[in-house]
Amino acid sequence: MRGGDTGAGTAGSVSVCLVLMFLTYAVLTGAGLVLERERVGTAADLAALAAATRAHQGPEAACAVAVDTASANGADLDDCVLDLHTVTVTAALPSSLFPMTLRAVARAGPAHDPTEEVE
């Protein structure tokens, strides 16, 4: 035996382990970004729904409850616009994985005709 291939199995094993570690890191990072995107989307949806319940009280009341709801869900409210009875909000959440801010826009309005009386 000549010893020219001594350690070849070790080098191959280390290479395979490094590739598997990189792939695991990439998958976990991608999953983390998806979770953060869903979190900011949920915060925007809930803020829009909460604001829509107060739309009849005016933009100040609607947007105030939207700010509180987004904050309770860990996001900041970037924008809140009331157009008649439809509220459009933009929620923002800084990413914990990358130096960027994730944003989501949501719109909500009344489930009934706002000119009719609700029982």
mmCIF file of C-alpha atoms in Angstrom:
data_model
loop_
_atom_site.group_PDB
_atom_site.id
_atom_site.type_symbol
_atom_site.label_atom_id
_atom_site.label_comp_id
_atom_site.label_asym_id
_atom_site.label_seq_id
_atom_site.Cartn_x
_atom_site.Cartn_y
_atom_site.Cartn_z
ATOM 1 C CA MET A 1 0.000 0.000 0.000
ATOM 2 C CA ARG A 2 1.367 3.299 -0.973
ATOM 3 C CA GLY A 3 -0.470 5.870 1.139
ATOM 4 C CA GLY A 4 -1.336 8.188 -1.780
ATOM 5 C CA ASP A 5 -5.030 7.947 -1.054
ATOM 6 C CA THR A 6 -4.802 8.149 2.703
ATOM 7 C CA GLY A 7 -7.427 10.524 4.044
ATOM 8 C CA ALA A 8 -9.454 10.679 0.833
ATOM 9 C CA GLY A 9 -12.530 9.341 2.624
ATOM 10 C CA THR A 10 -12.178 11.961 5.328
ATOM 11 C CA ALA A 11 -11.988 14.796 2.807
ATOM 12 C CA GLY A 12 -15.050 13.452 0.979
ATOM 13 C CA SER A 13 -17.005 13.090 4.229
ATOM 14 C CA VAL A 14 -16.143 16.604 5.322
ATOM 15 C CA SER A 15 -17.218 17.960 1.928
ATOM 16 C CA VAL A 16 -20.561 16.153 2.100
ATOM 17 C CA CYS A 17 -21.116 17.409 5.662
ATOM 18 C CA LEU A 18 -20.353 21.001 4.640
ATOM 19 C CA VAL A 19 -22.800 20.820 1.734
ATOM 20 C CA LEU A 20 -25.496 19.364 3.996
ATOM 21 C CA MET A 21 -24.878 22.056 6.603
ATOM 22 C CA PHE A 22 -25.170 24.785 3.952
ATOM 23 C CA LEU A 23 -28.398 23.326 2.575
ATOM 24 C CA THR A 24 -29.866 23.049 6.082
ATOM 25 C CA TYR A 25 -28.944 26.673 6.790
ATOM 26 C CA ALA A 26 -30.482 27.821 3.500
ATOM 27 C CA VAL A 27 -33.726 25.931 4.143
ATOM 28 C CA LEU A 28 -34.014 27.233 7.713
ATOM 29 C CA THR A 29 -33.290 30.806 6.620
ATOM 30 C CA GLY A 30 -35.929 30.548 3.895
ATOM 31 C CA ALA A 31 -38.437 29.148 6.366
ATOM 32 C CA GLY A 32 -37.659 31.988 8.773
ATOM 33 C CA LEU A 33 -38.298 34.580 6.067
ATOM 34 C CA VAL A 34 -41.593 32.929 5.162
ATOM 35 C CA LEU A 35 -42.653 33.012 8.824
ATOM 36 C CA GLU A 36 -41.725 36.686 9.136
ATOM 37 C CA ARG A 37 -43.621 37.504 5.933
ATOM 38 C CA GLU A 38 -46.684 35.663 7.251
ATOM 39 C CA ARG A 39 -46.370 37.474 10.567
ATOM 40 C CA VAL A 40 -46.377 40.934 8.986
ATOM 41 C CA GLY A 41 -49.224 39.878 6.673
ATOM 42 C CA THR A 42 -51.278 38.721 9.620
ATOM 43 C CA ALA A 43 -50.573 41.954 11.496
ATOM 44 C CA ALA A 44 -51.709 43.977 8.468
ATOM 45 C CA ASP A 45 -54.855 41.880 8.013
ATOM 46 C CA LEU A 46 -55.851 42.173 11.658
ATOM 47 C CA ALA A 47 -55.112 45.911 11.729
ATOM 48 C CA ALA A 48 -57.275 46.453 8.644
ATOM 49 C CA LEU A 49 -60.131 44.438 10.125
ATOM 50 C CA ALA A 50 -59.919 46.288 13.424
ATOM 51 C CA ALA A 51 -59.872 49.632 11.629
ATOM 52 C CA ALA A 52 -62.854 48.635 9.479
ATOM 53 C CA THR A 53 -64.906 48.065 12.615
ATOM 54 C CA ARG A 54 -64.265 51.705 13.581
ATOM 55 C CA ALA A 55 -64.483 53.206 10.071
ATOM 56 C CA HIS A 56 -67.870 54.759 10.869
ATOM 57 C CA GLN A 57 -66.170 56.809 13.631
ATOM 58 C CA GLY A 58 -63.774 58.497 11.208
ATOM 59 C CA PRO A 59 -60.152 58.112 10.173
ATOM 60 C CA GLU A 60 -58.653 59.072 13.537
ATOM 61 C CA ALA A 61 -60.486 56.369 15.479
ATOM 62 C CA ALA A 62 -60.033 53.765 12.736
ATOM 63 C CA CYS A 63 -56.318 54.360 12.356
ATOM 64 C CA ALA A 64 -55.753 54.538 16.116
ATOM 65 C CA VAL A 65 -57.156 51.049 16.595
ATOM 66 C CA ALA A 66 -55.131 49.878 13.561
ATOM 67 C CA VAL A 67 -51.916 51.159 15.168
ATOM 68 C CA ASP A 68 -52.746 49.381 18.437
ATOM 69 C CA THR A 69 -53.595 46.128 16.663
ATOM 70 C CA ALA A 70 -50.455 46.136 14.517
ATOM 71 C CA SER A 71 -48.333 46.915 17.559
ATOM 72 C CA ALA A 72 -49.945 44.086 19.524
ATOM 73 C CA ASN A 73 -48.887 41.759 16.717
ATOM 74 C CA GLY A 74 -45.289 42.971 16.710
ATOM 75 C CA ALA A 75 -45.442 45.214 13.640
ATOM 76 C CA ASP A 76 -45.437 48.938 12.980
ATOM 77 C CA LEU A 77 -48.159 50.658 11.005
ATOM 78 C CA ASP A 78 -46.627 52.612 8.106
ATOM 79 C CA ASP A 79 -49.823 53.855 6.508
ATOM 80 C CA CYS A 80 -53.542 53.954 7.187
ATOM 81 C CA VAL A 81 -56.032 55.352 4.685
ATOM 82 C CA LEU A 82 -59.795 55.477 5.107
ATOM 83 C CA ASP A 83 -61.747 55.760 1.854
ATOM 84 C CA LEU A 84 -65.417 56.026 2.735
ATOM 85 C CA HIS A 85 -65.831 52.762 4.681
ATOM 86 C CA THR A 86 -62.826 50.862 3.305
ATOM 87 C CA VAL A 87 -59.545 50.930 5.212
ATOM 88 C CA THR A 88 -56.166 50.249 3.619
ATOM 89 C CA VAL A 89 -53.206 49.727 5.953
ATOM 90 C CA THR A 90 -49.519 49.018 5.444
ATOM 91 C CA ALA A 91 -47.706 47.152 8.208
ATOM 92 C CA ALA A 92 -43.920 46.886 8.514
ATOM 93 C CA LEU A 93 -41.723 44.466 10.415
ATOM 94 C CA PRO A 94 -37.916 44.571 10.524
ATOM 95 C CA SER A 95 -36.431 41.211 9.597
ATOM 96 C CA SER A 96 -34.431 39.438 12.262
ATOM 97 C CA LEU A 97 -32.481 37.513 9.606
ATOM 98 C CA PHE A 98 -31.445 40.186 7.098
ATOM 99 C CA PRO A 99 -31.065 43.974 7.203
ATOM 100 C CA MET A 100 -34.404 44.696 5.557
ATOM 101 C CA THR A 101 -37.969 45.583 6.449
ATOM 102 C CA LEU A 102 -40.857 43.398 5.387
ATOM 103 C CA ARG A 103 -44.100 45.166 4.466
ATOM 104 C CA ALA A 104 -47.643 43.987 3.854
ATOM 105 C CA VAL A 105 -50.719 45.841 2.623
ATOM 106 C CA ALA A 106 -54.223 44.842 3.650
ATOM 107 C CA ARG A 107 -57.647 46.237 2.876
ATOM 108 C CA ALA A 108 -60.897 45.711 4.757
ATOM 109 C CA GLY A 109 -64.348 47.142 4.566
ATOM 110 C CA PRO A 110 -67.809 46.551 5.906
ATOM 111 C CA ALA A 111 -69.446 43.164 5.450
ATOM 112 C CA HIS A 112 -72.769 44.911 4.881
ATOM 113 C CA ASP A 113 -74.015 47.958 3.045
ATOM 114 C CA PRO A 114 -72.946 50.873 5.267
ATOM 115 C CA THR A 115 -76.064 52.841 4.365
ATOM 116 C CA GLU A 116 -78.342 50.171 5.872
ATOM 117 C CA GLU A 117 -79.050 49.627 9.535
ATOM 118 C CA VAL A 118 -77.428 46.530 11.057
ATOM 119 C CA GLU A 119 -79.516 44.386 13.390
#
